[in-house]
Tab-separated table of C-alpha atoms in Angstrom:
chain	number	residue	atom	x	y	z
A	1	UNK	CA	-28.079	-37.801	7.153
A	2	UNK	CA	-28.113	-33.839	7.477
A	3	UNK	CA	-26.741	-31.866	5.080
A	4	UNK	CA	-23.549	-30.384	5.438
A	5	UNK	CA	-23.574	-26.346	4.620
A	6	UNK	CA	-20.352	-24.544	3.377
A	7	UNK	CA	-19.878	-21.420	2.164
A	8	UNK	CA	-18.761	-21.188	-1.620
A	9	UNK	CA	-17.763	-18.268	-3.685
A	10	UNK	CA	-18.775	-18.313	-7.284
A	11	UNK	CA	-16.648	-18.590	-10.421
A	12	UNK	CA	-14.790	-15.500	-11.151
A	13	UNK	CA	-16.140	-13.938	-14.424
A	14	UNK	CA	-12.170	-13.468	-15.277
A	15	UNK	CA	-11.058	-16.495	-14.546
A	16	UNK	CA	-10.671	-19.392	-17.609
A	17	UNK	CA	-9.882	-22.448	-15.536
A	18	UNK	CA	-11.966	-25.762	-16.332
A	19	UNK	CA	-13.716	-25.743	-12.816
A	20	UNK	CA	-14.872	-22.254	-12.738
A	21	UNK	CA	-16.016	-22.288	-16.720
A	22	UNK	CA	-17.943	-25.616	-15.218
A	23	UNK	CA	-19.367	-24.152	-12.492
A	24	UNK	CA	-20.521	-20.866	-14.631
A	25	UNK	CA	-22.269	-23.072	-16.723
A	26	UNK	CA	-23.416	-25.347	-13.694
A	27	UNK	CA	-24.831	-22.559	-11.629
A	28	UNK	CA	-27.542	-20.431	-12.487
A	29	UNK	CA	-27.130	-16.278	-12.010
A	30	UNK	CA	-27.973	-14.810	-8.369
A	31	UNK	CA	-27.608	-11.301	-7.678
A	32	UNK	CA	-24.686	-9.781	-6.077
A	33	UNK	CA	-24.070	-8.813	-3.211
A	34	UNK	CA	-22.463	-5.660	-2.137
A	35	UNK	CA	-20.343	-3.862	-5.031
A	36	UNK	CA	-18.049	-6.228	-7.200
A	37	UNK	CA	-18.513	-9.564	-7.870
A	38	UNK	CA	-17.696	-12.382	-5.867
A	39	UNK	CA	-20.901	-13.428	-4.511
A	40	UNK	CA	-20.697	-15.540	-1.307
A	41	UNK	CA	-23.570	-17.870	-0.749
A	42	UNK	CA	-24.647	-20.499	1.884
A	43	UNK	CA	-25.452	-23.553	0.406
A	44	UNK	CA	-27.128	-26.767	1.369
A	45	UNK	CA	-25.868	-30.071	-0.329
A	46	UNK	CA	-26.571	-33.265	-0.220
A	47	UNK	CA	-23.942	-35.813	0.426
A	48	UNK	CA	-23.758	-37.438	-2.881
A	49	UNK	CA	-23.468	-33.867	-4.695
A	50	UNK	CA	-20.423	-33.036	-2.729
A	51	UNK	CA	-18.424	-35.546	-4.309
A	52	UNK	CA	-19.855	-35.429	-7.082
A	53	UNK	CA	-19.083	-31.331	-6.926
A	54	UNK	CA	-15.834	-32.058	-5.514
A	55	UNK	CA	-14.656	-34.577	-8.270
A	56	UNK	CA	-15.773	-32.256	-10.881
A	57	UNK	CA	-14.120	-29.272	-9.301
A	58	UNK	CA	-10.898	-30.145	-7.418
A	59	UNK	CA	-9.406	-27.041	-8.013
A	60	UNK	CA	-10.127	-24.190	-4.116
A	61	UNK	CA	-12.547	-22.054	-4.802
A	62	UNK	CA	-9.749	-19.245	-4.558
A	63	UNK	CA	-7.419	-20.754	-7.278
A	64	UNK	CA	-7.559	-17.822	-9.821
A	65	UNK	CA	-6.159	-16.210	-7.158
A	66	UNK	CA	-3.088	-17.920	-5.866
A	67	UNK	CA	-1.340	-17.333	-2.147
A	68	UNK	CA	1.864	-15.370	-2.246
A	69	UNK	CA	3.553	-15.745	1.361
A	70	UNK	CA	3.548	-12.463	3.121
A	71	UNK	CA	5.789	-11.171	6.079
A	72	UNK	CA	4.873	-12.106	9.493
A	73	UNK	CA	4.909	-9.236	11.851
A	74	UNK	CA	8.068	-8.632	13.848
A	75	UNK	CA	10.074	-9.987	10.254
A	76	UNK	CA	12.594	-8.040	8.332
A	77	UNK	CA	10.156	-5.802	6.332
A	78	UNK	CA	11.945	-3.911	3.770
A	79	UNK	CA	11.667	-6.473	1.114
A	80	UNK	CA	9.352	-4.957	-1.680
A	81	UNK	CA	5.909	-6.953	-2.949
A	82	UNK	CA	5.310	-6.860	-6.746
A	83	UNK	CA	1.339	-6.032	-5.483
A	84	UNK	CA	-0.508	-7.309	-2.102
A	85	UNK	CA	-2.735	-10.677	-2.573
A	86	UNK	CA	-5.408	-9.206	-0.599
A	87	UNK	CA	-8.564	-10.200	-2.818
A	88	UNK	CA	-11.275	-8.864	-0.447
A	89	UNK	CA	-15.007	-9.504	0.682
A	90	UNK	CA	-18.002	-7.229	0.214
A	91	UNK	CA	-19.722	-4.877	2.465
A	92	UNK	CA	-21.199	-7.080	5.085
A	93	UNK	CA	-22.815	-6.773	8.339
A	94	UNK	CA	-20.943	-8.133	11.442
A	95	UNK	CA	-20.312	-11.561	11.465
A	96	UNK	CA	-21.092	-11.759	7.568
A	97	UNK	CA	-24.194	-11.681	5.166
A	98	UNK	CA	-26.152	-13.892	7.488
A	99	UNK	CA	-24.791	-12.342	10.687
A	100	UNK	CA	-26.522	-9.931	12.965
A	101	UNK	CA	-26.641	-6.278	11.000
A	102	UNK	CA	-25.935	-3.099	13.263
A	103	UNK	CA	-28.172	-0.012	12.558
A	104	UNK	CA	-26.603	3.450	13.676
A	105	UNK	CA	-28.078	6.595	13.472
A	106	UNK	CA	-24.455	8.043	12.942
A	107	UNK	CA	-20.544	6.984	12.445
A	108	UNK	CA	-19.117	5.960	16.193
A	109	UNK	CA	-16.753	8.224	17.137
A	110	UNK	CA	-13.247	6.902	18.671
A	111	UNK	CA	-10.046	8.495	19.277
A	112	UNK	CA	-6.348	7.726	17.964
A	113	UNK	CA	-5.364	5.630	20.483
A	114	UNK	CA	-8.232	3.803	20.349
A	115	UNK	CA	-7.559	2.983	16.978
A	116	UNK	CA	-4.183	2.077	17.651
A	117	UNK	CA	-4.941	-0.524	20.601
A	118	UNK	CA	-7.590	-2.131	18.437
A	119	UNK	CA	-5.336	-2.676	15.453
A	120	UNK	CA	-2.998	-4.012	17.658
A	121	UNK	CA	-5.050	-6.414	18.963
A	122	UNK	CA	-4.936	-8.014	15.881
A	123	UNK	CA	-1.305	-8.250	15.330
A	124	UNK	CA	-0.661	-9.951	18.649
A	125	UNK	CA	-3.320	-12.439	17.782
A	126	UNK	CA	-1.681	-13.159	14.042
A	127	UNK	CA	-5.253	-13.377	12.871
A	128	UNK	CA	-4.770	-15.648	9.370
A	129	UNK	CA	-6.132	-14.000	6.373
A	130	UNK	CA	-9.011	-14.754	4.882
A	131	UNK	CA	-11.493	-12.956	2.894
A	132	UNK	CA	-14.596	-15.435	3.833
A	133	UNK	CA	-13.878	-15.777	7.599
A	134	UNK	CA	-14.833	-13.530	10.244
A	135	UNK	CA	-12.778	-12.959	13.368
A	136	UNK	CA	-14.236	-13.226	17.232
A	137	UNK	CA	-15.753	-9.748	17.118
A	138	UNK	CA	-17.289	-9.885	14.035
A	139	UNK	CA	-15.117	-8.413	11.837
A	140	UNK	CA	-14.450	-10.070	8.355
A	141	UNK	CA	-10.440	-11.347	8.126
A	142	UNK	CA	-9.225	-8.928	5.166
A	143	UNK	CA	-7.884	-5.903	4.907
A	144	UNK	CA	-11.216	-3.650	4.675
A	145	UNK	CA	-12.461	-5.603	7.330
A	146	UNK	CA	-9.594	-4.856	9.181
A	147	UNK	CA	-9.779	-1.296	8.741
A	148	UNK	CA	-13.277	-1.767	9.398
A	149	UNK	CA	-12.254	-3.302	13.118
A	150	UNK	CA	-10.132	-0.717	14.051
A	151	UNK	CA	-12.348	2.281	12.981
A	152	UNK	CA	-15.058	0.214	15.305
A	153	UNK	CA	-17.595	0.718	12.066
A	154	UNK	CA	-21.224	-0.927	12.167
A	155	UNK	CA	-20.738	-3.488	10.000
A	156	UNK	CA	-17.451	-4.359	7.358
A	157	UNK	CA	-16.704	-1.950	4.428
A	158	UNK	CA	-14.397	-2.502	1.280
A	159	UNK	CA	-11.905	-0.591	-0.272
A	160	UNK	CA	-15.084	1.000	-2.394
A	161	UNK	CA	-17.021	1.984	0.369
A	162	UNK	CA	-14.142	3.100	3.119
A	163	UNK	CA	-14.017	6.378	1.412
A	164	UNK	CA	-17.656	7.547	1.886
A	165	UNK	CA	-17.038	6.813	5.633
A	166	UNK	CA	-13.557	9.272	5.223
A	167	UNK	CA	-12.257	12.087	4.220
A	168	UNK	CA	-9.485	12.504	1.585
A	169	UNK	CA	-6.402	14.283	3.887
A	170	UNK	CA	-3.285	15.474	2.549
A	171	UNK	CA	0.336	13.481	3.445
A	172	UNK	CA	1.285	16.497	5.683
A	173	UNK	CA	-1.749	16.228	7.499
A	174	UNK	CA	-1.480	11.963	8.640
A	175	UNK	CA	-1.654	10.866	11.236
A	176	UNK	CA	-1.825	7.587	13.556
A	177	UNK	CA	-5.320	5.901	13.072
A	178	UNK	CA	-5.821	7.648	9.262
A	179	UNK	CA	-5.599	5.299	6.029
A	180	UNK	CA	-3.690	4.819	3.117
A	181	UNK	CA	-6.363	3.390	0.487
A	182	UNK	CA	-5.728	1.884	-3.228
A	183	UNK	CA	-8.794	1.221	-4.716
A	184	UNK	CA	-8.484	-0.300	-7.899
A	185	UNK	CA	-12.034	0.662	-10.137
A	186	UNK	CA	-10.727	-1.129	-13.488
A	187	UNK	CA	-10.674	-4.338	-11.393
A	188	UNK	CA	-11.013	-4.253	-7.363
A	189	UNK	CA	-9.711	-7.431	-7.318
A	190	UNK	CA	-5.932	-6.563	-8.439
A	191	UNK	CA	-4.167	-4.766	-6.332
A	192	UNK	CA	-6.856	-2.917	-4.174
A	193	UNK	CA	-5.789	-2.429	-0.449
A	194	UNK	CA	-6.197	-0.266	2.910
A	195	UNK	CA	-3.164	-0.329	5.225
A	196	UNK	CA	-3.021	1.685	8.608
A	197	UNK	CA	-1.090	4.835	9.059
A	198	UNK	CA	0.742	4.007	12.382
A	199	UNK	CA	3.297	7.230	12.593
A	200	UNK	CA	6.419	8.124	10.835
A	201	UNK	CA	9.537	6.076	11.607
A	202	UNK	CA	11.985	9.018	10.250
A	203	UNK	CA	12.159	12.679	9.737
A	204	UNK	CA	11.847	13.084	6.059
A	205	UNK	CA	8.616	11.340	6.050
A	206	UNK	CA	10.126	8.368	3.790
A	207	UNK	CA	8.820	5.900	6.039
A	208	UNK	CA	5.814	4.920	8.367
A	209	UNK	CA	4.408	1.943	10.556
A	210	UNK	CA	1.514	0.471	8.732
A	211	UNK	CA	-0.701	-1.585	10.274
A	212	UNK	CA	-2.314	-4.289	7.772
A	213	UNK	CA	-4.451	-7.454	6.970
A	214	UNK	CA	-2.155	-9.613	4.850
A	215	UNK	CA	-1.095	-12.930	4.049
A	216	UNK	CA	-0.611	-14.945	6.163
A	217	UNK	CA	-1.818	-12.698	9.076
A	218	UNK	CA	-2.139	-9.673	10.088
A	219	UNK	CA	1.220	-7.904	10.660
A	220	UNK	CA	2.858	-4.030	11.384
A	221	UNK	CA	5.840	-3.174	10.171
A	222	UNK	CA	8.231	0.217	9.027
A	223	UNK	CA	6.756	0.634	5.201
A	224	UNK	CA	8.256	2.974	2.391
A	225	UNK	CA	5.766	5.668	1.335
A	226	UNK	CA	3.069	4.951	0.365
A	227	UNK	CA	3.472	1.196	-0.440
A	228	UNK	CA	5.582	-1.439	-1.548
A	229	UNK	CA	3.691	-1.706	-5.077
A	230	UNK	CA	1.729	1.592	-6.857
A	231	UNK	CA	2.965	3.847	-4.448
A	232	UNK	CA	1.411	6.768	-6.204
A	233	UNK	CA	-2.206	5.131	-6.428
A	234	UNK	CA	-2.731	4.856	-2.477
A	235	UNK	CA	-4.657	8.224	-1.119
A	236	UNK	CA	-4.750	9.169	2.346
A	237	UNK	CA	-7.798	9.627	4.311
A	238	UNK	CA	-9.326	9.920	8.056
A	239	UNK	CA	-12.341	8.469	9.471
A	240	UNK	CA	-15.052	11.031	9.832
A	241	UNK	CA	-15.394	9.683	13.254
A	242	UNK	CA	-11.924	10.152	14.345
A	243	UNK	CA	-11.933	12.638	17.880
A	244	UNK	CA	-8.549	14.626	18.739
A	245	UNK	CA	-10.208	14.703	21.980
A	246	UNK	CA	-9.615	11.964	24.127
A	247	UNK	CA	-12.238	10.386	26.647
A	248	UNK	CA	-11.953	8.651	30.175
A	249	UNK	CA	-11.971	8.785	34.005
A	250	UNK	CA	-9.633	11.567	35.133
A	251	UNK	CA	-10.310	11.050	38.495
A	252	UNK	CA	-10.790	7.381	38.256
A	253	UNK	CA	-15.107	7.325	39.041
A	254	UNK	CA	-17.712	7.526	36.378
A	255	UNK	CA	-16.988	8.548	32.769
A	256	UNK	CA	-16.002	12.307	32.633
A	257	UNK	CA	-15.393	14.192	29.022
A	258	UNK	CA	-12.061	15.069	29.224
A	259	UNK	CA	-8.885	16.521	26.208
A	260	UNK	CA	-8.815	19.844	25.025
A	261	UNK	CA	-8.801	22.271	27.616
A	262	UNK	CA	-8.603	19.874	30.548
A	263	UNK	CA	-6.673	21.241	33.375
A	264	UNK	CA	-3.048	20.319	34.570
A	265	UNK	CA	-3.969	18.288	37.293
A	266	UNK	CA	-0.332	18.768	39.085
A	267	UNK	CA	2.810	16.778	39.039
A	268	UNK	CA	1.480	14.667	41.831
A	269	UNK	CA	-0.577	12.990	39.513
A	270	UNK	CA	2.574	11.751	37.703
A	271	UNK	CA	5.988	9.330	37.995
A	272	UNK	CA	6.798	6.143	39.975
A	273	UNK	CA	3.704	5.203	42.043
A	274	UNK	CA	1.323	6.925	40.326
A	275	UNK	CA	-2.191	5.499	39.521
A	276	UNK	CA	-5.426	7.182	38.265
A	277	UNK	CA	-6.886	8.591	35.173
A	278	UNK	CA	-5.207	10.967	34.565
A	279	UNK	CA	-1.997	8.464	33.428
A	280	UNK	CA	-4.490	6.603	31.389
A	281	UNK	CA	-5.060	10.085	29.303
A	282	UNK	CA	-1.312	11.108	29.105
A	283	UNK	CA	-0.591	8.102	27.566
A	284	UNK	CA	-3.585	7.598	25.291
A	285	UNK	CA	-2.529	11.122	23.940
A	286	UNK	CA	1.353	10.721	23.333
A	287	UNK	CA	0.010	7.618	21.454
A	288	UNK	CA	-1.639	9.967	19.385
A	289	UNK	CA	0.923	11.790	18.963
A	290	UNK	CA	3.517	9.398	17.661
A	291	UNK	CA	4.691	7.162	21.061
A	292	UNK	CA	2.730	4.390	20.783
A	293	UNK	CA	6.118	2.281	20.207
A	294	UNK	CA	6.884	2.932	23.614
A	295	UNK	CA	3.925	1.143	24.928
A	296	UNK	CA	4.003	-3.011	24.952
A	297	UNK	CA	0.484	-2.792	25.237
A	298	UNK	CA	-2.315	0.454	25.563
A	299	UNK	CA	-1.791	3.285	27.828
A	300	UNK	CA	-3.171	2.358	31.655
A	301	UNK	CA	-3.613	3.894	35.159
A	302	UNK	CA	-0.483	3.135	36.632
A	303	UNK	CA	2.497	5.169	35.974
A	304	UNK	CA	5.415	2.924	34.187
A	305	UNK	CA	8.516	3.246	32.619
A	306	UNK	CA	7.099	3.559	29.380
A	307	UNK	CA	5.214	6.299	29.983
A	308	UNK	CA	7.643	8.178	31.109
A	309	UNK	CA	10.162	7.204	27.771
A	310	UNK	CA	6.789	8.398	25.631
A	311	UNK	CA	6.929	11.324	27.187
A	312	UNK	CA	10.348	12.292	27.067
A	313	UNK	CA	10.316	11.795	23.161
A	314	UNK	CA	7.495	14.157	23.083
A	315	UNK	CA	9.532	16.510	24.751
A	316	UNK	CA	12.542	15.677	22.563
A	317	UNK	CA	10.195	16.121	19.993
A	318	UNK	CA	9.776	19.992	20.540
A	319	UNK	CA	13.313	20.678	21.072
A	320	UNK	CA	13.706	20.770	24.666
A	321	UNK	CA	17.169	19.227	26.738
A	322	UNK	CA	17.606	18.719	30.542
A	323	UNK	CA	14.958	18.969	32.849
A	324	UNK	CA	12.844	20.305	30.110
A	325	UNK	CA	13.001	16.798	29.149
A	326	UNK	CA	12.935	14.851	31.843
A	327	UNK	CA	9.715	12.545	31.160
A	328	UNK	CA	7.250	13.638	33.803
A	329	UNK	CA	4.491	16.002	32.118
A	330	UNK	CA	4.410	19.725	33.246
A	331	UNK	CA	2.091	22.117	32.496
A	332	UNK	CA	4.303	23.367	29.234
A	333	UNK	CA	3.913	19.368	27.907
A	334	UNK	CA	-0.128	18.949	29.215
A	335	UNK	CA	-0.965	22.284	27.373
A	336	UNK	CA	0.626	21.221	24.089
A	337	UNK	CA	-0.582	17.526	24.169
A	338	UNK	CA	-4.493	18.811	25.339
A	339	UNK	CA	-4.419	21.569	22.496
A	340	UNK	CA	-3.075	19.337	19.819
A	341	UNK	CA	-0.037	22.080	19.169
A	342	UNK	CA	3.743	21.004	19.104
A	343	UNK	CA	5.607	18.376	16.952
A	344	UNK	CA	4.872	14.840	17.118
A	345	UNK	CA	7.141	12.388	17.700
A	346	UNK	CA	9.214	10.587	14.751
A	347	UNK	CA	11.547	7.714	15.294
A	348	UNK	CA	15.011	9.872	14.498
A	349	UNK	CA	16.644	12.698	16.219
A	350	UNK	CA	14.054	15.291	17.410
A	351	UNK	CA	13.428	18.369	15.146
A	352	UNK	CA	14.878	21.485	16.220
A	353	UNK	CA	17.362	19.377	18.467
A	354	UNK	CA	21.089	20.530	17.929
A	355	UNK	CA	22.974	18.503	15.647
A	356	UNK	CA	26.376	17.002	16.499
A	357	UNK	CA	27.267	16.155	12.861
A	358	UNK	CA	28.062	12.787	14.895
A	359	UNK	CA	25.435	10.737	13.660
A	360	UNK	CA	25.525	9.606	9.868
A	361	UNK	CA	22.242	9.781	7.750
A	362	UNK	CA	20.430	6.232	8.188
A	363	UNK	CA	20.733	4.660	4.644
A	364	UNK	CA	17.410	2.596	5.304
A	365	UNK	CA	16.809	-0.916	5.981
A	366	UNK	CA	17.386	-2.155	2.654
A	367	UNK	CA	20.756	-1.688	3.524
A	368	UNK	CA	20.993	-4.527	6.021
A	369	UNK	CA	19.152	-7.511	4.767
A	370	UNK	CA	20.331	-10.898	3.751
A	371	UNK	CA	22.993	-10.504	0.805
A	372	UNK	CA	23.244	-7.340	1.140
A	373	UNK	CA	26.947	-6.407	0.183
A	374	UNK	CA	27.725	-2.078	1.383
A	375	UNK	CA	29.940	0.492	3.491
A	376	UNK	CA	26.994	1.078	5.547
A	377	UNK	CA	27.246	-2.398	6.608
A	378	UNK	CA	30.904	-2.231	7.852
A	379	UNK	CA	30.373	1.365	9.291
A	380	UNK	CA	27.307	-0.152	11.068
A	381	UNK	CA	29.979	-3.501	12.446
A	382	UNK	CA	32.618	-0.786	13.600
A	383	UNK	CA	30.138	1.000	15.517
A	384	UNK	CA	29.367	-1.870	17.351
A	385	UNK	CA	32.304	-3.169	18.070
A	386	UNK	CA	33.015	0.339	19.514
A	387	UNK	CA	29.986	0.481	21.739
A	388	UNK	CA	31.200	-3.250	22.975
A	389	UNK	CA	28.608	-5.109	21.220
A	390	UNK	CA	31.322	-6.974	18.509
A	391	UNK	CA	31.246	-10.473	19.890
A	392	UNK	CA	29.773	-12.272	17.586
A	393	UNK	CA	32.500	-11.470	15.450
A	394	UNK	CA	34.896	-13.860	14.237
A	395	UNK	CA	36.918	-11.661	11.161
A	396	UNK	CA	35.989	-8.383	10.258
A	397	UNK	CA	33.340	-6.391	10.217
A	398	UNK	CA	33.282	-5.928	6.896
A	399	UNK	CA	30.954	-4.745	4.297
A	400	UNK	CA	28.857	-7.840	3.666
A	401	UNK	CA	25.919	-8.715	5.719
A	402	UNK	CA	25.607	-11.422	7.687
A	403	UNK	CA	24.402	-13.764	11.062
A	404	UNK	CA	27.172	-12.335	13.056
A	405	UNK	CA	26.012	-8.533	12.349
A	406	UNK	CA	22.605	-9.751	13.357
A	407	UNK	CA	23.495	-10.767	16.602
A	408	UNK	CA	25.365	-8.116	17.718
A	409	UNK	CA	22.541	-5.460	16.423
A	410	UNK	CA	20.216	-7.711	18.702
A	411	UNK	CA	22.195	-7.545	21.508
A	412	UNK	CA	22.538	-4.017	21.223
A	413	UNK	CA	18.977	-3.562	21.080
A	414	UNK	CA	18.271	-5.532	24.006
A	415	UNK	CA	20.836	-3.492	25.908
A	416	UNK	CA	17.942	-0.676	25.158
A	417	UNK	CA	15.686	-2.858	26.857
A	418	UNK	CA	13.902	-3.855	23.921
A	419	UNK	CA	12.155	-6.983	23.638
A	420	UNK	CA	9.958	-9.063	20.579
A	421	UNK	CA	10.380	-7.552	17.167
A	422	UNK	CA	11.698	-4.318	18.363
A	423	UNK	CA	15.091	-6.343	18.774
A	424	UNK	CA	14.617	-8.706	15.658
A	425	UNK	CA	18.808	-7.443	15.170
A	426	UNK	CA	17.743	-5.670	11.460
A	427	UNK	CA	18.918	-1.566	12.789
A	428	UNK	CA	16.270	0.577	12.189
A	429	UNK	CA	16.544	4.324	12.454
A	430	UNK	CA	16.420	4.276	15.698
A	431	UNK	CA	18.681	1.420	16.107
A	432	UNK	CA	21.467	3.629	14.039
A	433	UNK	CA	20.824	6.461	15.771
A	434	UNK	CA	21.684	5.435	18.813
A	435	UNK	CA	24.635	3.384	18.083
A	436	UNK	CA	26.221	7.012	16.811
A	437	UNK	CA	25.344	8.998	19.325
């Protein structure tokens, strides 16, 4: 009978249970592979030794290192981690140590959206976590590997290599596709992890999208600054690779270099029944700066609806009202989103917009989860039984959370024409915003 082949991890050095202090005496020492220690290995076995391996050893291979449930994406977010269980793999070609190995002379380059659409990709797949498997393109199932995926990189880094592929960037300066890294050198196996910077979800720069590799798959979600856990150990950085130049077919024929200093091709190029390149590059560059929640899925030819909400925030964004603002791109909006000048987009009220005074400062989500017991809560039930949206409501609202405030957040939000997580009923500061206004 053939031989089945596994992969196995050896014994952690740190780790006292009886199976791995049996298999450190079992095994005899290889060298390791890539930059900390757990060595992954293919290995032949006979039958017999399998059960006789597995009767000695019943205890996963991963058991110093036990699974803590994450949040699926689309879930209420704001409840804190103590630290991420993302134990991670080493450097690696594609496909893993025995895979097929990619030799560049230099970094691929990619843009922001790019980055964006590819860590995406991901999170509508829910691909499970795992820091031995390898996804369909190669990529290894953790959260270097995920950063490695997005960032299109030759092969899959760790959190100890991701900087020399980076630059270290200042909080000011993030933006979507950059990394928050926490690389743990006393031991890269607590607490080390890369999450995605996805854009800021309020004005104060409290909060952002990240985009990560977790348990129990990958997931993107509105994340306090910088994490959950040792906040003020994560760094931020950008891929040397990253372009602010986006590329594709303005005219819709063969590839043409096209972002900074491309022309205004004319309004007819834009709104309802619109379809050529030149929609494909609006869109790819609102995404960059700060609209990609607008988009269901990546920027295209053909003019929709969302592109012309993205680009209406961006004009929000810089202050303008009216026509200024009416979400078809002018030569005043092209110039600023070709040159990289002008605000980008945040989730709350533009900056520079006029203030009512109408609108109450967002207290955060923490303020609406399960048990949660405030005024916000009640202010938030009054509002929506003002805007029509109470009808879920049996008594009150009053100032403790609950299933009834849910529903009528999510039917609120649906009323904006959102749809999947973007209407999970949890008011985010968007949600609030517009419920004052």
């Amino acid at each position: 009978m053939e031989s089945p082949v596994f992969q196995d991890i050896d014994p952690a050095d740190d780790c006292d249970c009886p199976g791995c202090d049996r298999l450190r005496r079992a095994i005899p020492a290889a060298p390791a592979y890539g930059h900390h220690g757990a060595r992954l290995r293919t290995v032949a076995v006979a039958a017999a030794a399998t059960a006789a391996l597995g009767a000695a050893h019943a205890v996963p291979a991963a058991a110093h290192a036990p699974e803590r449930p994450g949040v699926p994406a689309g879930d209420e977010p704001d409840v804190p981690q103590d630290r991420p269980d993302t134990p991670q793999g080493n450097r690696a070609p594609l496909y893993g140590p025995t895979g097929r190995p990619a030799s560049v002379a230099q970094l691929p380059t990619i843009t922001r959206a790019e980055i964006i659409d590819r860590a995406r990709e991901w999170v509508a797949a829910k691909v499970p976590y795992s820091l031995t498997a390898y996804w369909s393109d190669g990529y290894r199932q953790d959260c270097s590997g995920y950063v490695s995926m997005a960032w299109r990189l030759p092969g899959n880094e760790w959190t100890g290599s991701l900087g020399q592929v980076a630059v270290r960037i200042a909080k000011a300066d993030l933006r979507p596709g950059d990394i928050l890294l926490f690389h743990n050198q006393a031991d890269p196996h607590k607490g080390s992890h890369v999450v995605i910077f996805g854009g800021w979800t309020d004005t104060a720069r409290t909060s952002y999208v990240a985009y990560e590799q977790t348990r129990p798959h990958t997931r993107s979600q509105a994340t306090p600054y910088a994490y959950w856990s040792d906040s003020d150990r994560y760094v931020p950085y950008r891929y040397k690779g990253v372009t602010e130049v986006a590329a594709g077919p303005p005219g819709g024929g063969g590839k043409s270099s096209v972002g900074a200093g491309t022309p205004y091709p004319g309004a007819a190029h834009f709104g309802p029944g619109a379809d050529n390149g030149y929609v494909t590059l609006l869109g790819r560059m609102l995404v960059e700066r700060g609209a990609g929640r607008h988009y269901a899925t990546g920027p295209g030819p053909r003019w929709t609806e969302a592109d012309r909400r993205a680009t209406r925030a961006f004009q929000l964004a810089q202050g303008w009202t009216g026509r200024d603002a009416d979400g078809l791109p002018g030569p005043g909006t092209w110039s600023l989103l070709t040159t990289g000048k002008g605000r980008d987009i945040t989730a709350g009220p533009a900056p520079g917009a006029p203030s009512t005074g109408a609108v109450p400062a967002y207290p955060g989500k923490g303020a609406f989860r399960p048990g949660a017991e405030n005024r916000h809560v009640t202010l938030l039930g009054r509002q929506l039984v003002k805007k029509g949206f109470g009808k879920h409501y049996t008594s009150g609202p009053g100032p403790r959370w609950g299933e009834a405030d849910r529903r009528n957040v999510e039917a609120f939000q649906r009323a904006q024409g959102w749809r999947g997580g973007a209407a999970d009923g949890y008011p985010g500061p968007e949600t609030w915003r517009r419920l004052f206004l």
